Amino acid sequence: MTHAAHIAARPSRVVIGRVRPEIDGGRFPIKRTVGEPVTVEAEAFADGHDVLGAALLYRRDEDAAWTALPMAPLGNDRWEGSFVPRALGRYAYTVQAWIDRFGTWTRDLSRRIAAGQDIATDLAIGAGLVETAADRAGPEDAARLRSAAARLRGGGPDAGAAALDADLAAAMARCAERDDLVTYDRELWVLVDRERARFSAWYELFPRSCASEPGRHGTLADCAARLDYVAGMGFDVVYLPPIHPIGRTNRKGRNNAPVAEADAPGSPWAIGAAEGGHDAVHPQLGTLEDFRRLVARARELGLEVALDLAFQCSPDHPYVAAHPEWFRWRPDGRVQYAENPPKRYEDIFPLHFEGDAWQSLWEELRRVVLFWIGQGVRIFRVDNPHTKPFRFWEWLLAQIRAEHPDVLFLSEAFTRPAVMYHLAKLGFAQSYTYFAWRNTKDELERYFTELTRTEVAEFFRPNLWPNTPDILTEYLQTGGRPAFIARLVLAATLGASYGIYGPAFELCEARPREPGSEEYLHSEKYEIRHWELDRPDSLRHLIARLNRIRREHPALQADRSLAFHPVDTEALIAYSKRTEDGANIVLVVVNLDPHHRQAGWVTLPLEGLGLSPHEPYQVHDLLTGTRYLWSGARNYVELDPHGLPAHVFVVRRRIRREQDFEYYL
Amino acid sequence: MTHAAHIAARPSRVVIGRVRPEIDGGRFPIKRTVGEPVTVEAEAFADGHDVLGAALLYRRDEDAAWTALPMAPLGNDRWEGSFVPRALGRYAYTVQAWIDRFGTWTRDLSRRIAAGQDIATDLAIGAGLVETAADRAGPEDAARLRSAAARLRGGGPDAGAAALDADLAAAMARCAERDDLVTYDRELWVLVDRERARFSAWYELFPRSCASEPGRHGTLADCAARLDYVAGMGFDVVYLPPIHPIGRTNRKGRNNAPVAEADAPGSPWAIGAAEGGHDAVHPQLGTLEDFRRLVARARELGLEVALDLAFQCSPDHPYVAAHPEWFRWRPDGRVQYAENPPKRYEDIFPLHFEGDAWQSLWEELRRVVLFWIGQGVRIFRVDNPHTKPFRFWEWLLAQIRAEHPDVLFLSEAFTRPAVMYHLAKLGFAQSYTYFAWRNTKDELERYFTELTRTEVAEFFRPNLWPNTPDILTEYLQTGGRPAFIARLVLAATLGASYGIYGPAFELCEARPREPGSEEYLHSEKYEIRHWELDRPDSLRHLIARLNRIRREHPALQADRSLAFHPVDTEALIAYSKRTEDGANIVLVVVNLDPHHRQAGWVTLPLEGLGLSPHEPYQVHDLLTGTRYLWSGARNYVELDPHGLPAHVFVVRRRIRREQDFEYYL
């Protein structure tokens, strides 16, 4: 007996496992936006051949009680259920399963009846089950169940039919004890964000380059005036590099020169000067009042202002004198500057997140975020989060989310995949990606399959940038305007969220600082630029069209449906996105070769797209308005980079035929 | 401050994740045999750019202390380490990682030196690290470290070289505190079995059919005499269906007739009669003493006897009267018989594993197993484990393993994959598979890729049976002798463990009870058969050759190296297995079409097999002795099912050339 005592009395026979989605054993949440369904799969089984039942349980964080939804069997012991989070915040979910003794009994009884067997004893067993349930039921069900049990006990020709009655089954599902009920041993959770976390078009610009005339330092007021131009292209988010006072000590000059010219404006990321630090506005840009006006004007235009969170200091930042405990000190009595040996960034002091004063530092940084939230900011782009401790982000993001669940953070971590994914797991709503360096068909297909078709899609929301102030890729440098268009279409359609750094992008600025460099010549990081926005070769109208297409086509507003389709030409890539109900299907074909006309045959999975192999269908190019009649799985495509190197088709199943003619019938 | 207090003081910056192998978050062990390495991969990373260190920790269950082995970086934050369990039982393993501050410092220092930078301050920082380590070190290391620190503080032209000295690095690795040391939050474990768990050839036979003359009920003594024949074919395990007294009530007749003929011997699985139950020997087979002699004779011949554990009772089993509490009772006052509605098995009473008396029942069944262990049995084949509670098996197998870690259990569960895999996770050393029903190339490739190349290989050891007393597949029924040979070669080479039910198999017995049935005509389950073992068309000699090949070629003694290779003919399947060091490579090609000669081109991954694309290599058919000279990746194969429908090649890289001729040099 001593040995058997190791086993808990009457252990359950039911096993629940392989619950999906589940990130790292439940350590991290999955992500959804309000209204976006959470579909949960699980394995649930028992020994033997009994019928099982399974339920998906979910609740909002604040709720005490679970809501239970039945899960449907998918075969091979897999079950599926789905719920839709309707509010911002956190939801929990888990799975229950049990042995459905009455369901087992009715399944067996119907087989016995079909085989013409005597069922007298079986009816007595069933009556016992029903009576036991009646003892647990409310008065109404109890009466119904007792009457059913009496009919089973009575036997006779109708007893079998009575036993299999649907009302009885429903009453038993309500009242019968769930034998061997097991709850999965983990509560999994969902972070629910607003829609912008999933679907957004970003435009990055430097306010100081927004002056209407060359040579003048632009202001936040100039920037506010520029918003019409940005909104006219259909963007949702306008992201500003840091707007704070810029340090003078070791200031970088134009083209990242180690010694600044006298009039060099400095890098906006060298934050802090006598005029203030992370909660101040650079005097040449204006005042906090100007900033609030900018935010208000953006809101009028349907735009949101995103600020940069770059948690580092220039040597002139007020923190350095007031809080030496927030920095690391070298044996030579100086503050440790940023470095990646042998490179030194002596204009930047990192904050010492792990020093003895870590708690007061973390609190201060939280105060900075809350300060800008107080000014109306709801989106932050976080500079190099991978150089600060993971736990800091986990803490900060949870802190902010608890009070402001509508605030979103974009992670700017261009580092190793494990680190990028980990930051996303910690709570960043969106993440920069390797998109800029994925230029061939194979690279794009493999990377975006990983991002959208694996577990990664549950916690990592990609934001695709073909360029940034730091990244002017060789593809853009060498491919000319066709390369910019191809990358624009890819970004805007592969990613439900994408962004460009403008006006460099729409004006196809492609000159590197030096051959082999990805940095811009005359980078706006170190000098003020004046852009000719009205140049006739600007891509602004194409961008506006693409953003309108994105708004009008819900298929492009999420990433999980992305599917690549074979094309027998290496330079052509084809993919589609569709809404869950299949009502909206967008098919994109891009010529990745910016130099040559390319043609080939695209093969579509007709059944997967809900298309008939026997009837033609229409593909309507939303960029040009041209419509093509296609039929069957394989169709011809030809794209000239010097015209438009891409098709963005909406696929229409229904072609007008003779039956649609009003006299046909 | 209140908010920051939610974070533990100085949380570690290091993250460990994605440890593999890890079954269901560590709930279940992986499996190895003694001497078989456990290779562990993990992700370990921190924010920023510091150098990390990682270690694989392992210990035997009984050991108090961990052994730590360094893990090597694989790139992209993945690490790998390996240990070899040398004893039976349980091992635990986990992963540690830390920030290697001295390693980071030396990496950066060497970059600074290469860039010609001033390193005075850096040497002072490094000296501080070394002095701190000296304070923690034993006397010898402390002296070495203090002397090194002094040289760093001294500066001068040699200080840089002294800082990068390998002995200093080794002393620092021993003594320096491991900053931000993190241990993975789960201990994972390994069940270590003896080699037979991984590599075994089984032969099933009915002792009652072992009489030398027709018409007589065979005995255990006859069975002992038959062992020379079994050992002559090179098997390791001889598995006997239940040898216990057989019930008379509702006994089945020949060909599973519902009413038995007067002289029908009954099914050995209808266990229990007046003569005894699960710990008794059927009187017509002999005595317990005869059984011990059989075990001893088997041992002399290098064979192990495996017994059947069929935990069910005939209506005449002594348990029924002595322990009515171990059965489920129907409202009609009878014991619940086995059934799968509408089928009824009225000669079998299942035991009620979940009744109120479950503890005494489980203890009794444990006693039965220990009883047969006491008779010298070390292998059990478990009948239908999926119809008993999972927790019972988990408990029973752990109980037995604790006292007898050399005892192995084979799970005979032909049920849904999730249930088969779950039983394997609970501790069964080997498992029956769907092999019998995987007959086409695509079926075989997909199934055996799942079994050997996914996580399944960590806990599920397949045992491949082309036939059993219950399974005579359509492929064998219709394919004749070529089909038996093809299935034999597949079983013996796809599986490091395989078995046949003989002599039906080697005599190519292929008559079903009725068309469409998988049951044998005149099944030995219900009658005694007399087999003509010396028939000239017997496969016994081919079987002997295959089992010798398996013993001589370690590549065939494990499953994880299995790789399929393309053949441009659907009826030909090709695959290889290799030892970890690549010293032994076996390539198998089988014609799956038992009716027609088939030919095609096999494509081998030369690099993966360590073969040169520029030099020929030899493939030596171990079945026929024929040697072929192949070159390049693609080579021609032709197989006639009416000769031998398979090649079992050993691949030899080295071909004798002119340089090998003694006068060449």
XYZ file of C-alpha atoms in Angstrom, chain B residues 197-444:
248
model
C 16.007 -1.079 -25.546
C 17.518 0.516 -28.642
C 18.631 -2.503 -30.677
C 16.715 -5.769 -30.693
C 15.351 -8.439 -33.002
C 12.215 -10.137 -31.722
C 10.636 -13.448 -32.610
C 7.102 -14.236 -31.449
C 5.982 -17.845 -31.256
C 3.240 -19.884 -29.631
C 4.774 -22.521 -27.311
C 1.753 -24.783 -27.766
C 2.613 -25.056 -31.475
C 6.163 -26.198 -30.744
C 5.540 -29.945 -30.491
C 7.786 -31.906 -32.817
C 4.877 -34.010 -34.074
C 1.495 -32.773 -35.352
C -1.592 -33.056 -33.159
C 0.113 -32.787 -29.785
C -0.167 -29.740 -27.485
C 3.340 -28.281 -27.354
C 5.015 -27.707 -23.993
C 7.541 -25.263 -22.607
C 10.076 -28.071 -23.017
C 9.200 -28.272 -26.726
C 9.536 -24.512 -26.850
C 12.991 -24.740 -25.242
C 14.002 -27.206 -27.929
C 12.722 -24.784 -30.582
C 15.071 -22.055 -29.321
C 18.017 -23.406 -31.330
C 16.002 -22.712 -34.454
C 15.195 -19.170 -33.241
C 18.745 -18.446 -32.157
C 19.978 -19.834 -35.467
C 18.129 -17.020 -37.201
C 19.987 -14.524 -35.024
C 17.164 -13.146 -32.895
C 17.737 -11.546 -29.484
C 14.296 -11.811 -27.937
C 11.793 -14.627 -28.072
C 8.370 -13.356 -27.116
C 5.689 -15.731 -25.846
C 1.958 -14.964 -25.820
C 0.436 -15.544 -22.365
C 1.431 -18.904 -20.898
C -1.227 -18.963 -18.189
C -4.255 -21.227 -17.706
C -7.001 -20.439 -20.238
C -10.620 -19.919 -19.263
C -13.381 -22.287 -20.332
C -16.456 -20.061 -19.981
C -17.394 -18.547 -23.345
C -14.156 -19.919 -24.792
C -13.687 -19.052 -28.480
C -13.427 -21.826 -31.068
C -11.172 -22.170 -34.099
C -11.156 -19.124 -36.367
C -12.672 -17.083 -33.539
C -15.917 -19.067 -33.582
C -18.280 -17.807 -30.860
C -18.796 -21.344 -29.545
C -15.760 -23.494 -29.010
C -15.349 -27.026 -30.251
C -14.872 -29.530 -27.422
C -11.141 -29.770 -28.088
C -10.542 -26.092 -28.844
C -7.501 -24.853 -26.875
C -8.887 -21.311 -26.461
C -7.174 -17.977 -26.740
C -4.091 -17.551 -24.526
C -5.331 -13.986 -23.848
C -8.413 -15.369 -22.010
C -6.340 -15.660 -18.884
C -7.262 -17.571 -15.759
C -8.952 -20.844 -14.829
C -9.327 -23.105 -11.822
C -5.606 -23.918 -12.247
C -4.621 -20.308 -11.586
C -4.241 -16.853 -13.017
C -1.505 -14.432 -14.024
C 1.174 -16.070 -11.897
C 0.438 -19.638 -12.999
C 1.579 -21.748 -15.955
C -0.969 -23.506 -18.152
C -0.776 -27.177 -17.093
C -0.605 -28.358 -20.707
C 2.493 -26.184 -21.189
C 4.198 -27.512 -18.068
C 5.343 -26.107 -14.761
C 7.077 -23.059 -13.392
C 10.166 -25.205 -13.240
C 9.833 -25.846 -16.992
C 9.539 -22.114 -17.516
C 12.735 -21.439 -15.563
C 14.488 -24.072 -17.685
C 13.236 -22.341 -20.816
C 14.637 -19.027 -19.583
C 17.947 -20.663 -18.772
C 18.198 -22.371 -22.167
C 17.388 -19.076 -23.869
C 20.165 -17.371 -21.928
C 22.635 -20.049 -23.060
C 21.707 -19.267 -26.645
C 21.982 -15.480 -26.224
C 18.221 -15.075 -26.248
C 15.927 -13.325 -23.801
C 12.411 -14.539 -23.086
C 9.775 -11.775 -23.216
C 6.443 -12.429 -21.548
C 3.069 -10.960 -22.353
C 1.334 -8.758 -19.779
C -2.358 -8.911 -20.622
C -4.116 -7.423 -17.627
C -7.541 -8.932 -18.169
C -9.331 -12.050 -16.991
C -11.381 -14.926 -18.286
C -14.655 -15.396 -16.387
C -12.952 -18.351 -14.666
C -10.001 -16.360 -13.317
C -9.522 -16.829 -9.546
C -9.700 -13.028 -9.136
C -13.392 -13.023 -10.093
C -14.421 -14.963 -7.012
C -11.703 -13.764 -4.664
C -11.783 -10.070 -5.602
C -15.154 -9.072 -7.021
C -14.154 -5.492 -6.088
C -11.619 -5.530 -8.943
C -14.383 -5.768 -11.568
C -17.172 -3.538 -12.752
C -20.653 -4.956 -12.145
C -23.639 -4.416 -14.400
C -27.160 -3.710 -13.127
C -28.068 -7.277 -14.189
C -25.675 -8.617 -11.541
C -23.083 -9.790 -14.039
C -19.540 -8.647 -14.476
C -19.037 -6.135 -17.269
C -17.321 -8.000 -20.122
C -15.031 -6.355 -22.646
C -16.792 -4.688 -25.555
C -16.433 -2.221 -28.356
C -20.108 -1.762 -29.182
C -21.684 -3.488 -30.893
C -18.844 -6.059 -30.557
C -18.800 -8.047 -27.308
C -15.937 -10.122 -25.939
C -17.770 -12.192 -23.385
C -14.744 -14.412 -22.743
C -12.836 -11.400 -21.344
C -13.505 -9.373 -18.171
C -11.572 -6.117 -17.992
C -10.145 -5.182 -14.606
C -11.701 -2.088 -13.013
C -8.602 0.090 -12.645
C -10.568 2.980 -11.248
C -12.864 1.156 -8.876
C -12.860 1.839 -5.168
C -10.332 -0.990 -4.775
C -7.901 0.443 -7.309
C -5.010 0.509 -4.864
C -5.121 -3.187 -3.987
C -5.590 -4.075 -7.671
C -2.595 -1.989 -8.765
C -0.487 -3.532 -6.024
C -1.496 -7.028 -7.117
C -0.534 -6.340 -10.719
C 2.809 -5.003 -9.539
C 3.222 -8.251 -7.612
C 2.531 -10.234 -10.800
C 5.257 -8.350 -12.676
C 7.721 -8.805 -9.819
C 6.806 -12.500 -9.703
C 7.910 -13.041 -13.309
C 10.963 -10.876 -12.795
C 11.698 -13.339 -10.025
C 11.537 -16.123 -12.622
C 14.227 -14.419 -14.690
C 12.102 -12.342 -17.069
C 13.533 -8.909 -17.982
C 11.319 -7.972 -20.949
C 7.551 -7.643 -21.070
C 5.306 -7.018 -24.034
C 2.237 -5.186 -22.738
C -1.084 -6.024 -24.325
C -3.370 -3.060 -25.123
C -1.894 -0.621 -22.583
C -4.121 2.132 -24.003
C -7.213 0.538 -22.453
C -5.808 0.985 -18.932
C -5.269 4.344 -17.184
C -2.131 6.260 -18.137
C -1.378 6.904 -14.484
C -1.337 3.189 -13.791
C 1.462 2.686 -16.306
C 3.375 5.716 -15.129
C 3.214 4.360 -11.595
C 3.907 0.724 -12.435
C 6.834 1.406 -14.763
C 8.443 3.806 -12.304
C 8.001 1.270 -9.508
C 9.638 -1.512 -11.474
C 12.382 0.729 -12.816
C 13.346 1.867 -9.331
C 14.245 -1.673 -8.335
C 15.029 -3.175 -11.743
C 16.360 -0.562 -14.145
C 17.248 -3.334 -16.618
C 13.611 -4.361 -17.163
C 12.048 -3.266 -20.470
C 8.421 -2.891 -21.483
C 7.102 -2.912 -25.062
C 3.830 -1.044 -25.593
C 1.355 -2.842 -27.870
C -0.967 0.075 -28.512
C -2.392 0.219 -32.023
C -4.416 3.352 -31.472
C -4.303 7.075 -32.236
C -0.868 8.706 -32.467
C -1.313 10.998 -29.454
C -2.132 8.032 -27.237
C 0.734 5.899 -28.601
C 3.181 8.743 -28.012
C 1.807 9.446 -24.555
C 2.336 5.837 -23.476
C 5.923 6.037 -24.701
C 6.403 9.205 -22.648
C 5.140 7.387 -19.555
C 8.115 5.040 -19.663
C 7.627 2.215 -22.148
C 11.058 1.359 -23.553
C 9.719 0.389 -26.982
C 6.468 0.783 -28.886
C 4.655 -0.967 -31.688
C 4.106 1.289 -34.704
C 1.939 1.720 -37.800
C 4.732 0.136 -39.871
C 2.501 -2.774 -40.958
C 0.202 -0.313 -42.735
C 2.878 1.903 -44.278
C 3.586 0.272 -47.624
C 4.151 2.977 -50.249
C 7.281 5.078 -50.535
C 5.516 8.266 -49.509
C 3.893 6.592 -46.485
C 7.178 5.097 -45.336
